[in-house]
Backbone as CSV, one residue per row, in Angstrom:
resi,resn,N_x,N_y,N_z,CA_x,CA_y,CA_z,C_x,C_y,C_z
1,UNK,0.820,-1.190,0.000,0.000,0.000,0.000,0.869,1.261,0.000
2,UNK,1.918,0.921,0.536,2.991,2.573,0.932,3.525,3.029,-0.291
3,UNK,3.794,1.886,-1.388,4.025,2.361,-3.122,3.003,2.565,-3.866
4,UNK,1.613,2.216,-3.235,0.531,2.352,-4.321,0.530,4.558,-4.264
5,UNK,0.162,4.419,-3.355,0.297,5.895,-3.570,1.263,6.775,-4.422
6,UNK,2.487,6.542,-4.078,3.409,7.034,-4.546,3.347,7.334,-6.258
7,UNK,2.914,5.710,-5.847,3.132,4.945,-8.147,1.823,6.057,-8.430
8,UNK,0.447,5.999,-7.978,-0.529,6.683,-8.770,-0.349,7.787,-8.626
9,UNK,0.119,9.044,-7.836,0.668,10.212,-8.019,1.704,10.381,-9.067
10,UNK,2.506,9.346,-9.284,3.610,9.277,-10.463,2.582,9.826,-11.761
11,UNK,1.985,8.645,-11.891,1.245,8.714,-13.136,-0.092,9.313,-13.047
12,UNK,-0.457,9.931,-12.507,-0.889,11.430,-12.758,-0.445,12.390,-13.241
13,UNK,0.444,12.932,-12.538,1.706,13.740,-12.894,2.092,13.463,-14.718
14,UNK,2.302,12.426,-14.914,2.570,11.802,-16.291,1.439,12.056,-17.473
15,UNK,0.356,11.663,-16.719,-0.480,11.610,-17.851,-1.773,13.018,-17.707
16,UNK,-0.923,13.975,-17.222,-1.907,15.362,-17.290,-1.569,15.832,-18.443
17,UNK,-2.894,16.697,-18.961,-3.090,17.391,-20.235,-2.077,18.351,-19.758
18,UNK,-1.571,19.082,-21.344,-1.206,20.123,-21.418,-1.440,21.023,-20.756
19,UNK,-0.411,22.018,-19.855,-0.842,22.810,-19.424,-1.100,24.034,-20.204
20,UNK,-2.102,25.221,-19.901,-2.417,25.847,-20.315,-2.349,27.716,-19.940
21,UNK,-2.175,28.231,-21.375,-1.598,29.427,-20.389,-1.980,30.744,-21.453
22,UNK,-1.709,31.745,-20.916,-2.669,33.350,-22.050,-0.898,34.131,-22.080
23,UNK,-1.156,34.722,-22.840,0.197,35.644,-22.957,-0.827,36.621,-23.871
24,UNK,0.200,38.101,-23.746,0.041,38.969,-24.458,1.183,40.002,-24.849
25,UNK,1.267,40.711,-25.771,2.137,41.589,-26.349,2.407,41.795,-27.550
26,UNK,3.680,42.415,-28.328,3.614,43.477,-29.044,4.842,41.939,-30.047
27,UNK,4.056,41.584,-31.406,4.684,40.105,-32.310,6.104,41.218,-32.811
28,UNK,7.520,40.647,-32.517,8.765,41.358,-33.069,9.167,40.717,-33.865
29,UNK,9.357,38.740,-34.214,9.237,38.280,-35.569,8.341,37.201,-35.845
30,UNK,8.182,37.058,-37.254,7.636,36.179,-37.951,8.128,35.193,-38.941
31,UNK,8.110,34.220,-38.710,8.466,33.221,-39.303,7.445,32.323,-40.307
32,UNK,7.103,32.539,-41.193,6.064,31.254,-42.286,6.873,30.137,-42.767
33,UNK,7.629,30.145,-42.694,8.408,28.295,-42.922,8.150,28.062,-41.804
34,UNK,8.156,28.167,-40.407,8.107,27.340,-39.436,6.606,27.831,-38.777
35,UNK,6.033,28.880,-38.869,4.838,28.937,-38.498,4.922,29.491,-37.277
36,UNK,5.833,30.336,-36.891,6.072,30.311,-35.650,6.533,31.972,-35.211
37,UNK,5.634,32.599,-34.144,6.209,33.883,-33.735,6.776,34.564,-32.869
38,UNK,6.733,35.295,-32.904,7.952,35.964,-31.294,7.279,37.273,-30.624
39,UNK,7.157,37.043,-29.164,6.895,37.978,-28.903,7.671,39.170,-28.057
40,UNK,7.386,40.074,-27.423,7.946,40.795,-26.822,9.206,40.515,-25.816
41,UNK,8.178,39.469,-25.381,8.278,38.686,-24.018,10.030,37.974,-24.474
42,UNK,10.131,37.744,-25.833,11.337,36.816,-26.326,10.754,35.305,-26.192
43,UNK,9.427,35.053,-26.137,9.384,33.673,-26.297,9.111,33.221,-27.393
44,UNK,8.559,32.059,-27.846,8.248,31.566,-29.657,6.966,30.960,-29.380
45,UNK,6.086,31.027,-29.730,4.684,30.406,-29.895,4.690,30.183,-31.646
46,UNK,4.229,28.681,-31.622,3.635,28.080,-32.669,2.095,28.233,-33.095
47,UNK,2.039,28.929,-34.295,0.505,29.371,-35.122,0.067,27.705,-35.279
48,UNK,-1.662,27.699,-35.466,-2.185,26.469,-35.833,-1.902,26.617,-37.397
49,UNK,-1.643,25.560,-37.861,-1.541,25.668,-39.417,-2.399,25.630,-40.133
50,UNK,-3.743,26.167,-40.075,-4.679,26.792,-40.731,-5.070,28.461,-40.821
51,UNK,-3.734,28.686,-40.226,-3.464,30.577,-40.340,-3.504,31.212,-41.506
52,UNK,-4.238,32.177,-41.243,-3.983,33.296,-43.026,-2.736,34.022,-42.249
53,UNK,-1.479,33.760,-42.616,-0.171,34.189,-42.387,-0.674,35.771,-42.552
54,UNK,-1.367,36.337,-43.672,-0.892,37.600,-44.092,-1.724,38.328,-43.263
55,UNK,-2.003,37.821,-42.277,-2.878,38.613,-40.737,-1.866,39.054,-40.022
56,UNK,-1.012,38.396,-39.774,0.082,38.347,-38.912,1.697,39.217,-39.056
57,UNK,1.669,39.992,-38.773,2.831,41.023,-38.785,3.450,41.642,-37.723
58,UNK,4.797,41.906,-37.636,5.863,42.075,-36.884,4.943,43.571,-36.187
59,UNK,5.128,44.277,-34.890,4.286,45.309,-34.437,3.239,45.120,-34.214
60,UNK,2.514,44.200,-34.326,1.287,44.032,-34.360,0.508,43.581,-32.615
61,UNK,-0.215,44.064,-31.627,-0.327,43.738,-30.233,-1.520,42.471,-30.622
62,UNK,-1.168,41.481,-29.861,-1.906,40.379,-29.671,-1.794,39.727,-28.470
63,UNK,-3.411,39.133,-28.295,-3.298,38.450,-27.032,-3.456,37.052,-27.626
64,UNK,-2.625,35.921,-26.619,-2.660,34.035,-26.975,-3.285,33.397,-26.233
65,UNK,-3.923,32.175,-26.581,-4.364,31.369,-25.681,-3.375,30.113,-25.831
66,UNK,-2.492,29.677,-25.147,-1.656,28.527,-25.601,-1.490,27.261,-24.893
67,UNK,-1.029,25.845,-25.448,-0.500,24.936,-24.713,0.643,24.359,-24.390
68,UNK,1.163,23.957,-23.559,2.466,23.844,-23.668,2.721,22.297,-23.866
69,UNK,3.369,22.023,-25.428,3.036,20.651,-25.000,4.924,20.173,-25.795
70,UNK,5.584,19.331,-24.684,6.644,18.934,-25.180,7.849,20.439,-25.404
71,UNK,7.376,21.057,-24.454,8.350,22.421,-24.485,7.701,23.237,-25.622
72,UNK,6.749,23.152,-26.803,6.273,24.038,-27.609,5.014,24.380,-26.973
73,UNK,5.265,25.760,-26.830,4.353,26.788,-27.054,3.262,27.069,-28.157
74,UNK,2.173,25.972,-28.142,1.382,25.891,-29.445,-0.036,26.852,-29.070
75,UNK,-0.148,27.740,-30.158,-1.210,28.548,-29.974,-2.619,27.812,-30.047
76,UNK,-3.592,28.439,-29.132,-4.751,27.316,-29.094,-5.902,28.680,-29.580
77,UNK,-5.913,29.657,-29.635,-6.591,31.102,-29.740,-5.473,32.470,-29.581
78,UNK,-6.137,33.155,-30.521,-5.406,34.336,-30.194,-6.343,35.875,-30.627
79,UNK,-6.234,36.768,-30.132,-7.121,37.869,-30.616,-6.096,39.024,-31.360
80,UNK,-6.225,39.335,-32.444,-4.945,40.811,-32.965,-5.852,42.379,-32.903
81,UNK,-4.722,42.961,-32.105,-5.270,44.480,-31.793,-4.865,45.031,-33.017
82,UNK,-5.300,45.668,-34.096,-4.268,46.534,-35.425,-4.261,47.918,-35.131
């Protein structure tokens, strides 16, 4: 019984969804080969690949809805201020 606990907290831990998280700020680059942008902040969030790229421009203030899955920052929503 003193490892059952242990083991099912393990694998919890293991098998939780993506965590989930909002960012906002001012996009400084853009990338369309990789799909992928930068924000203020200096981090990289990944666009869903059903993006109209030509929405998306360097200056531009946006807020994200994202997941973090496997160290990428994959966008799940986002709203653009122009």
């Amino acid at each position: 019984m003193r490892m059952l606990v242990p083991a099912l907290a393990a694998l919890l831990l293991i098998a939780s969804p993506a965590a989930a998280a909002n960012a906002e700020g001012t996009i400084t680059a853009v990338d369309p080969e990789t799909l992928t942008i930068v924000l203020d902040d200096g981090k990289t969030y990944k666009l869903p690949g059903e993006i109209d790229m030509s929405a998306i421009k360097e200056g531009i203030d946006i807020v994200i809805a994202y997941d973090v899955v496997n160290g990428t920052n994959l966008i799940t929503d986002m709203e653009i201020f122009e």
